[in-house]
Coordinates of N, CA and C in Angstrom, one line a residue:
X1 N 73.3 73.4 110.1 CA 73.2 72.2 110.9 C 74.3 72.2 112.0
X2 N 75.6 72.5 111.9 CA 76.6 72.8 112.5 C 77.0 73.6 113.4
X3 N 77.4 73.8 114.3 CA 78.1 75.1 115.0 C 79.1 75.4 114.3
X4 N 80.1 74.5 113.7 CA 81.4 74.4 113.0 C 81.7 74.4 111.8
X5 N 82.5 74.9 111.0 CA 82.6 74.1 110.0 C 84.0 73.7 109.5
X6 N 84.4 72.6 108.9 CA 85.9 71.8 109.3 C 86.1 72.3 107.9
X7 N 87.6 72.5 107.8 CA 88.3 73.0 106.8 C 89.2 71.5 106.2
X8 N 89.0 71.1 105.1 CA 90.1 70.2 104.6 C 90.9 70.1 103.5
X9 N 92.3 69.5 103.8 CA 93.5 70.2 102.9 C 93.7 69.4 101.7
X10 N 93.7 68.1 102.2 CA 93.7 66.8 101.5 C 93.3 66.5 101.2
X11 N 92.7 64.8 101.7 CA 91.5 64.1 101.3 C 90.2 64.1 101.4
X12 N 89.6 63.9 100.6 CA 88.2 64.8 101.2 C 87.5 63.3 102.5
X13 N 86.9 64.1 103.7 CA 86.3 63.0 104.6 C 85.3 62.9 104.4
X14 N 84.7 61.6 104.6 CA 83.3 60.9 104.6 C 83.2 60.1 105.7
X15 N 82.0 60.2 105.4 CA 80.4 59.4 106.7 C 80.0 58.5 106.1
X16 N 79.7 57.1 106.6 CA 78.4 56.7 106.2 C 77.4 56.4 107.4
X17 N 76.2 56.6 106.7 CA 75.4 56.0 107.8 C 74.2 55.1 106.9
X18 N 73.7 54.0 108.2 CA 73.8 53.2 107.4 C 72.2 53.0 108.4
X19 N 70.9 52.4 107.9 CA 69.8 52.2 108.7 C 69.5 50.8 108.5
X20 N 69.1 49.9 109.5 CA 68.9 49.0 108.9 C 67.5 48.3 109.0
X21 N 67.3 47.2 108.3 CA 65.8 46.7 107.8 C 65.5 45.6 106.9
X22 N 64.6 45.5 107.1 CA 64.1 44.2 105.6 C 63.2 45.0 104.4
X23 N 63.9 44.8 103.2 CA 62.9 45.3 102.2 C 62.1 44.6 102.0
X24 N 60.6 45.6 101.2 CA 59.5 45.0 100.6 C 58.2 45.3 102.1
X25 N 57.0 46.1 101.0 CA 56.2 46.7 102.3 C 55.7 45.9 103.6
X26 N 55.7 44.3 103.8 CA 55.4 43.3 104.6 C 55.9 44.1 105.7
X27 N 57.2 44.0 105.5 CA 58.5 44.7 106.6 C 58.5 46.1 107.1
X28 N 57.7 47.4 106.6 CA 58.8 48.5 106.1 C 57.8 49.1 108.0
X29 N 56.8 48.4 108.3 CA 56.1 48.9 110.0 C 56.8 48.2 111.1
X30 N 57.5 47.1 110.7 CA 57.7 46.6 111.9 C 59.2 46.5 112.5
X31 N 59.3 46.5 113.7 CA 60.4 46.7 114.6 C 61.8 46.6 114.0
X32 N 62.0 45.7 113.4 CA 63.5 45.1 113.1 C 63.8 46.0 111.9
X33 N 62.8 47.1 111.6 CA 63.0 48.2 110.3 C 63.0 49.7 110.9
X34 N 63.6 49.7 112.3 CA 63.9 51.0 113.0 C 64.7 51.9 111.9
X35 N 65.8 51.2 111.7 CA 66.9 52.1 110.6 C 66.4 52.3 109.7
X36 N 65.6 52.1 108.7 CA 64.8 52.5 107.3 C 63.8 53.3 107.8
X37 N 63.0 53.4 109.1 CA 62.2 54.6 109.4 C 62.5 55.6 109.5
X38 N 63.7 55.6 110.5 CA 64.6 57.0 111.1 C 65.1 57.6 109.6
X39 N 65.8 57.0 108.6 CA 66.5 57.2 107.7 C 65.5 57.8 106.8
X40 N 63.8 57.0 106.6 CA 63.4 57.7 105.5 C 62.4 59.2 106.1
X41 N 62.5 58.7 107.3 CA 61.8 60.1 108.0 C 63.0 61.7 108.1
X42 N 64.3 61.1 108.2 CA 65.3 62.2 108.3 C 65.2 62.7 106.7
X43 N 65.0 62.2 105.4 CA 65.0 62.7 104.3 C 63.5 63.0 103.9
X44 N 62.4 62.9 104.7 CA 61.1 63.7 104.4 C 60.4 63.5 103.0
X45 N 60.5 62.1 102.7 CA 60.1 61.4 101.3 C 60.5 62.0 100.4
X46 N 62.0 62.0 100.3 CA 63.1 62.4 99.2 C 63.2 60.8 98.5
X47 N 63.3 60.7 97.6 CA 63.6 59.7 96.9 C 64.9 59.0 96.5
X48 N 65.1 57.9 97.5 CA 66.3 57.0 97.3 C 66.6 56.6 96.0
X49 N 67.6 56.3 95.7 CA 68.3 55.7 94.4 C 68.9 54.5 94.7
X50 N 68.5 53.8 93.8 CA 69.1 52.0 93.8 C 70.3 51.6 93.3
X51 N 71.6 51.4 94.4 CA 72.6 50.7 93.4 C 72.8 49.2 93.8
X52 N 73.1 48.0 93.1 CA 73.4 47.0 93.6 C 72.7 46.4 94.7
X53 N 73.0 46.2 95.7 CA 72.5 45.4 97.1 C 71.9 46.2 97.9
X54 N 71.6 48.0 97.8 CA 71.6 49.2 98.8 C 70.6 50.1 98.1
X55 N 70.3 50.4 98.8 CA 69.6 52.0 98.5 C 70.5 53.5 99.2
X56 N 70.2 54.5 98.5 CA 71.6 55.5 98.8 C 71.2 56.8 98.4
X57 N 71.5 57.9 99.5 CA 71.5 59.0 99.1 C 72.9 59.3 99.4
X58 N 73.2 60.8 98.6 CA 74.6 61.3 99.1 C 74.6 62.7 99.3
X59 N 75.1 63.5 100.6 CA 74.3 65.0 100.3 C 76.1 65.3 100.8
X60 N 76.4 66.6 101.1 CA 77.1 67.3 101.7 C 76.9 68.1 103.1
X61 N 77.4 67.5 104.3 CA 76.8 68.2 105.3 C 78.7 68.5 105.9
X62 N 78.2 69.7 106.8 CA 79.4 69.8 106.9 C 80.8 70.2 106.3
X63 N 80.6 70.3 105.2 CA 81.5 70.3 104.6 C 82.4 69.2 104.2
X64 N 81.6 67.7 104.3 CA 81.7 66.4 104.2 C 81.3 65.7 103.1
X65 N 81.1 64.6 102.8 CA 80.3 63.5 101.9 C 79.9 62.8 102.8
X66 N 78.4 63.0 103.0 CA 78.0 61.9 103.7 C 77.0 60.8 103.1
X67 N 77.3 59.6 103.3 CA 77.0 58.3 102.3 C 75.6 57.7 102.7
X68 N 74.3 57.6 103.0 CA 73.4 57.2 103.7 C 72.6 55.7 103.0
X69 N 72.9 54.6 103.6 CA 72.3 53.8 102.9 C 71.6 52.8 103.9
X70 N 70.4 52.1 102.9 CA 69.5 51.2 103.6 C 69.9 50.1 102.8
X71 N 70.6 48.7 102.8 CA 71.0 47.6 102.7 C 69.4 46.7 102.2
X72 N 69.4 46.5 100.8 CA 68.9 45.7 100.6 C 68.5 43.6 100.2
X73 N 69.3 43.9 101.4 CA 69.9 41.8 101.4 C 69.2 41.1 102.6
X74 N 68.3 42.0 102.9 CA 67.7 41.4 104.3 C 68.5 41.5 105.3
X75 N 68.1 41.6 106.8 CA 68.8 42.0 107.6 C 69.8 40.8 107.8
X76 N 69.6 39.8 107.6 CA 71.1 38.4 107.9 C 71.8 39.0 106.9
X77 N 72.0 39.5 105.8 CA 73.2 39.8 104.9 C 73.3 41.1 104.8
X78 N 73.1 41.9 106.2 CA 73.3 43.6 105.9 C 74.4 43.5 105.6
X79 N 75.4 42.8 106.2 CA 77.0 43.4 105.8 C 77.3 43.2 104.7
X80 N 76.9 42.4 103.5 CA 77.2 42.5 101.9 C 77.1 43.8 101.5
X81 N 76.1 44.8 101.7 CA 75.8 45.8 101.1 C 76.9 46.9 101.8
X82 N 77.2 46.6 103.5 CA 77.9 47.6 104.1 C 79.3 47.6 103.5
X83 N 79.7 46.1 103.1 CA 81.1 46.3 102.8 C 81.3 46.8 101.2
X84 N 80.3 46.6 100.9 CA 80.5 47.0 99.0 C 80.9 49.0 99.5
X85 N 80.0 49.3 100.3 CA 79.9 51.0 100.1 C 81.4 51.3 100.5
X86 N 81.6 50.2 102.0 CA 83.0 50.9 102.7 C 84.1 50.6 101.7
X87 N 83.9 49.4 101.2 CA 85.1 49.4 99.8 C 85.4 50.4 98.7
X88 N 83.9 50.4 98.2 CA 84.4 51.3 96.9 C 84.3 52.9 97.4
X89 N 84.1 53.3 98.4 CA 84.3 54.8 99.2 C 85.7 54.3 99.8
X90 N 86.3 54.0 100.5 CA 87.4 54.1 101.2 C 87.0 54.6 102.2
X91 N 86.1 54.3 103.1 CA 85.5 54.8 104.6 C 86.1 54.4 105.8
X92 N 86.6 54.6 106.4 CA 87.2 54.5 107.8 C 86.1 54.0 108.8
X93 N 86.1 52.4 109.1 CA 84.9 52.3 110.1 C 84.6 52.8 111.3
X94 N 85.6 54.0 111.4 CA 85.4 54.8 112.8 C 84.1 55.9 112.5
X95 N 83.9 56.1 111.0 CA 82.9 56.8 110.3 C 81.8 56.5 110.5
X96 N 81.7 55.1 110.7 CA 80.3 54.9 110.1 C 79.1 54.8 111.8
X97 N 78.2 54.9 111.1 CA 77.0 55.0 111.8 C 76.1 54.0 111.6
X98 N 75.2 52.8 112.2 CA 74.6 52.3 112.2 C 73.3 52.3 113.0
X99 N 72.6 52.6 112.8 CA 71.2 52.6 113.4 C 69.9 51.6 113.4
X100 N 70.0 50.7 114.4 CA 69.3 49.6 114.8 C 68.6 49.7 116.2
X101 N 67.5 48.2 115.7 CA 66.8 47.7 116.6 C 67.7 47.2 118.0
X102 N 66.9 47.6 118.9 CA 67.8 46.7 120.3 C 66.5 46.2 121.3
X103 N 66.7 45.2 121.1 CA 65.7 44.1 122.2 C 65.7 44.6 123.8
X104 N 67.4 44.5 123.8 CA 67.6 44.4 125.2 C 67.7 46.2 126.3
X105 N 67.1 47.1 124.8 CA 66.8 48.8 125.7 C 65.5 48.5 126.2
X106 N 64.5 49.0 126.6 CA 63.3 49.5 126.9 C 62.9 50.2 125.8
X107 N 61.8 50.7 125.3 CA 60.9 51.5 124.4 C 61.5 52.7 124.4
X108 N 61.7 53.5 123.5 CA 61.8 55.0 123.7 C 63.0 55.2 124.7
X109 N 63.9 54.5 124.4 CA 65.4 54.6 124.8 C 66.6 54.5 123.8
X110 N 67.4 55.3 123.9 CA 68.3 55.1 122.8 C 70.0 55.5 123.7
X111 N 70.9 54.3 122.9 CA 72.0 54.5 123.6 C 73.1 54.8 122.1
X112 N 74.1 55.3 121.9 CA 75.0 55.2 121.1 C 76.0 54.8 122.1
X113 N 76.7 53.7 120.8 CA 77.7 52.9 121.6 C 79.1 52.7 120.5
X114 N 80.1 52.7 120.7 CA 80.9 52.0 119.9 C 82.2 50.7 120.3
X115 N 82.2 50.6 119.0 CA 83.0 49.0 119.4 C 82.4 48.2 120.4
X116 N 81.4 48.0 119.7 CA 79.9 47.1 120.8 C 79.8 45.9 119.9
X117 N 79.5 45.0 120.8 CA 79.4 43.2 120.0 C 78.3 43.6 119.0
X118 N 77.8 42.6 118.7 CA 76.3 42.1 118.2 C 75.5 42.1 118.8
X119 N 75.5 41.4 120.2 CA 74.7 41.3 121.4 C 73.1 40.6 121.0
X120 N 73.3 39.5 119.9 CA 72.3 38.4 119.4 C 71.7 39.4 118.2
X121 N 72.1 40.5 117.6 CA 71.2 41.2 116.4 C 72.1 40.9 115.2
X122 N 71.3 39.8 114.0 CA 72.3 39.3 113.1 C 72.6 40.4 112.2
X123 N 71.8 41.1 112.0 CA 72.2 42.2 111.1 C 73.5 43.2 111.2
X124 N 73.5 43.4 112.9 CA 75.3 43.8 113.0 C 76.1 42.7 113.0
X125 N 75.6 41.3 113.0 CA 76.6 40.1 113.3 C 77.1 40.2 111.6
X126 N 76.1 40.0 110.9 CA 76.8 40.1 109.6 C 77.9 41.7 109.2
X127 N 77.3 42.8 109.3 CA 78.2 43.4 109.4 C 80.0 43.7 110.1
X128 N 80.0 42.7 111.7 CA 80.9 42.6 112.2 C 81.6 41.9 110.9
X129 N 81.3 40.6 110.6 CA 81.8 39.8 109.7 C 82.5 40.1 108.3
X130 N 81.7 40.8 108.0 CA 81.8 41.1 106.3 C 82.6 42.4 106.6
X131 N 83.2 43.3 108.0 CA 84.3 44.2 107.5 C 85.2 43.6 108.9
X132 N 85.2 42.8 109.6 CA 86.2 42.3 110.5 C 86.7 43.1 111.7
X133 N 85.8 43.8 111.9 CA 85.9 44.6 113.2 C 85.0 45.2 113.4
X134 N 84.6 45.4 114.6 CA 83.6 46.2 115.6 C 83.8 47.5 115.8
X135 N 84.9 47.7 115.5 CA 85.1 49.4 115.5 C 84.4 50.8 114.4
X136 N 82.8 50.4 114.9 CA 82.1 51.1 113.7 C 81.0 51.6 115.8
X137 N 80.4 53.2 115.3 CA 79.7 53.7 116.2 C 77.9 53.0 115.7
X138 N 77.1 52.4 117.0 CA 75.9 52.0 116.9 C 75.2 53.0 117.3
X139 N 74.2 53.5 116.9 CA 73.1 54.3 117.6 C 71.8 53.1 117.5
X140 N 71.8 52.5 118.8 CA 70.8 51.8 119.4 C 69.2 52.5 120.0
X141 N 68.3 51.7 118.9 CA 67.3 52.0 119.5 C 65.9 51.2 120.2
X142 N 65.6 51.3 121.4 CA 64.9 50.4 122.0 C 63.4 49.9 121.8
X143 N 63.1 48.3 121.6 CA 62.1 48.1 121.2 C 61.7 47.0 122.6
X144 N 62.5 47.2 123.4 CA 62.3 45.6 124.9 C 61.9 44.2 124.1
X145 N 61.4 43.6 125.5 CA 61.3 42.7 124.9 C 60.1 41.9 125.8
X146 N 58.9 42.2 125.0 CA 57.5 42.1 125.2 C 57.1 40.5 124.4
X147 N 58.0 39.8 123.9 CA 57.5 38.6 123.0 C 57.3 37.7 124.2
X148 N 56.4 36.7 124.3 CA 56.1 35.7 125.0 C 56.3 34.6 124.2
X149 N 56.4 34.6 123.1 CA 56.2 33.5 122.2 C 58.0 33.7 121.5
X150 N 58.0 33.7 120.3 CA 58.9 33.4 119.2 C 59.6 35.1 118.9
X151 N 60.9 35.3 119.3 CA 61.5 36.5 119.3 C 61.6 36.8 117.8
X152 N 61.3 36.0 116.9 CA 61.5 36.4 115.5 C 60.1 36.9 115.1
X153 N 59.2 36.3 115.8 CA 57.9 37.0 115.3 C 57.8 38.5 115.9
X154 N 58.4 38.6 117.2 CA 58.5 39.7 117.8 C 58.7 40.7 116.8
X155 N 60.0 40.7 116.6 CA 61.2 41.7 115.5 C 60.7 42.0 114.5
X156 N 59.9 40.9 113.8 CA 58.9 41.2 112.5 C 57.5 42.0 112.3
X157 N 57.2 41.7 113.9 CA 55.5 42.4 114.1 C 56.3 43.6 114.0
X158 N 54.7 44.6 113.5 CA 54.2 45.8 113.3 C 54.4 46.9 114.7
X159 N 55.4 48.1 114.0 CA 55.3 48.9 115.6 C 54.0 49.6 115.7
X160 N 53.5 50.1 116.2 CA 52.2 51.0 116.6 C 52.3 52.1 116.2
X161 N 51.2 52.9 115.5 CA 51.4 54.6 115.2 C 52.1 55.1 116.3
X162 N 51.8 55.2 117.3 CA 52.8 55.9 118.6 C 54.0 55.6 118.1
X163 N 54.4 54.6 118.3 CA 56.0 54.2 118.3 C 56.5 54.9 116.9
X164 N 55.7 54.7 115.6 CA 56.3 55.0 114.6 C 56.7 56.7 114.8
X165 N 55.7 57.4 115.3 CA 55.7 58.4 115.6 C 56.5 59.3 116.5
X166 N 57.2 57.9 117.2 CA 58.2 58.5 118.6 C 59.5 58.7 116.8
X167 N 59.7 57.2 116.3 CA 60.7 57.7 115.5 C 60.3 58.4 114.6
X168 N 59.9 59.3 113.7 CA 59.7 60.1 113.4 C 60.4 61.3 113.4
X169 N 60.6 61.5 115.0 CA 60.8 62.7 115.9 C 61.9 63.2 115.4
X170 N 62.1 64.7 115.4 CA 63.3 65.5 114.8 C 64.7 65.4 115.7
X171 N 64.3 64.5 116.7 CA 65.2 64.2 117.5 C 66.7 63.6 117.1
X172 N 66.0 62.3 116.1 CA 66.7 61.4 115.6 C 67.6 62.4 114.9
X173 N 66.9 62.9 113.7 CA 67.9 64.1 112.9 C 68.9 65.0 113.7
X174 N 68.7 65.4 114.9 CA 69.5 66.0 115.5 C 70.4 65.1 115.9
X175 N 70.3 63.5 116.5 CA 71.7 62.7 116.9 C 72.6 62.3 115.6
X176 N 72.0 62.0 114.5 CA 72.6 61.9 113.6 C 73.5 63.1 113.0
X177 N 72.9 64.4 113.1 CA 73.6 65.1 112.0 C 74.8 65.8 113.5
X178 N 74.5 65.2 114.7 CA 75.5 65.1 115.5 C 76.5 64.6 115.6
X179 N 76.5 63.0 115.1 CA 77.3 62.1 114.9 C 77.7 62.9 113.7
X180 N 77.7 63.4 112.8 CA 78.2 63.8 111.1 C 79.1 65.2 111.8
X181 N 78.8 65.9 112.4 CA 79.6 67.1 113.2 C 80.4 66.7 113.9
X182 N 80.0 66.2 115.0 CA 80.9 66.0 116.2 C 81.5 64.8 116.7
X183 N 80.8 63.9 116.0 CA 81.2 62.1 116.3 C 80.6 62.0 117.5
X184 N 81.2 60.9 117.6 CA 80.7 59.3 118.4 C 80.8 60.3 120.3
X185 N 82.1 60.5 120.6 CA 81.7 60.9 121.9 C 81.0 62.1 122.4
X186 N 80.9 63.0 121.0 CA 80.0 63.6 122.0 C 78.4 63.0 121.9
X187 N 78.2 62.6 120.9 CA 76.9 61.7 121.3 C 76.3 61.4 122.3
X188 N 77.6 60.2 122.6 CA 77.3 59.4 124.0 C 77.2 60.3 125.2
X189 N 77.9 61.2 124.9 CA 77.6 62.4 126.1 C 76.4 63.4 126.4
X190 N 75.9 63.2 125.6 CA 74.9 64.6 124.9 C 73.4 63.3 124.9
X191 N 73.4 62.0 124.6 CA 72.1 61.4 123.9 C 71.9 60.3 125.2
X192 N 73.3 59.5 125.9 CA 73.1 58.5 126.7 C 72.7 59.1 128.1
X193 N 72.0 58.5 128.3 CA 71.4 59.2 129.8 C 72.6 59.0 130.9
X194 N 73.1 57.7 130.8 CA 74.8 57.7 131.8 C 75.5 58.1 131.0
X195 N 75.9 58.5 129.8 CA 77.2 59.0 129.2 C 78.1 57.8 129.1
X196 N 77.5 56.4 129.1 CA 78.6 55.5 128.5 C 77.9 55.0 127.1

């Protein structure tokens, strides 16, 4: 997966990455469940394990631990489940990875960002909250904003086989297990079309 592989003396380092969504199949097609598609498509219908508030795999990449979890609290209380993992791992939020819906990209756009607000998505508002800083990397992915009516119906409706199928793409696997190698800026270098 790597070009590299990192040698460590000490403590062992860890990742998490974190997708986010609403449980229960009503949810598991539509928009506001970008993170639970990319996540369950990166593991190729490998079977998640349930602890507490989260769903969780743990593999070794890199020569790392990396933590992968889909938050089971609904998207207004993602951050209960984010802070249980970063607590009892001892994760550095410069680690972590979050992968969401973004209203405000266009379709089939994707930006990684870090130390980025909420920008009206409660699911990172709760997470800002429940660990008290912003200093965690987003990988932003674009759904615009086509609702004429009620932005929550928006977020909830059904993506299209196309779209599910754009996420799908082995693309996604490649920015993530990017972010797990190389971090956050070369990302933004490598994935954002301006490199910010």
């Amino acid at each position: 997966i790597c070009k590299h592989i990192k040698i460590f003396l000490k403590e062992e380092v860890m990742k998490l990455i974190v997708g986010l969504g609403n449980p229960g199949k009503e949810y598991e097609k539509s928009r506001h469940n970008v993170g639970f598609i990319i996540l369950d498509s990166y593991f190729n219908g490998e079977k998640w394990h349930t602890k507490d508030n989260y769903e969780f795999l743990e593999k070794n990449i890199n020569n790392e631990k990396v933590i992968f979890i889909k938050p089971l609290t609904f998207m207004n209380l993602s951050g209960l489940a984010v802070q249980k993992v970063v607590n009892f791992y001892k994760i550095p939020t410069e680690d972590i990875l979050i992968i969401h819906d973004d209203l405000d990209l266009p379709e089939k756009t994707v930006r990684f960002k870090y130390n980025s607000s909420a920008g009206g998505h409660n699911g990172i508002k709760s997470i800002i909250n429940s660990l008290g800083t912003t200093n965690f990397t987003h990988l932003k992915v674009g759904i615009g904003r086509k609702f004429s009516s009620d932005q929550k119906d928006y977020v909830l409706g059904n993506l299209s086989k196309e779209e599910i199928t754009y996420l799908q793409n082995d693309k996604f696997k490649e920015m993530i297990n990017t972010f797990i190698c190389d971090g956050t800026t070369v990302c933004m270098n490598k994935y954002n079309s301006n490199g910010e």
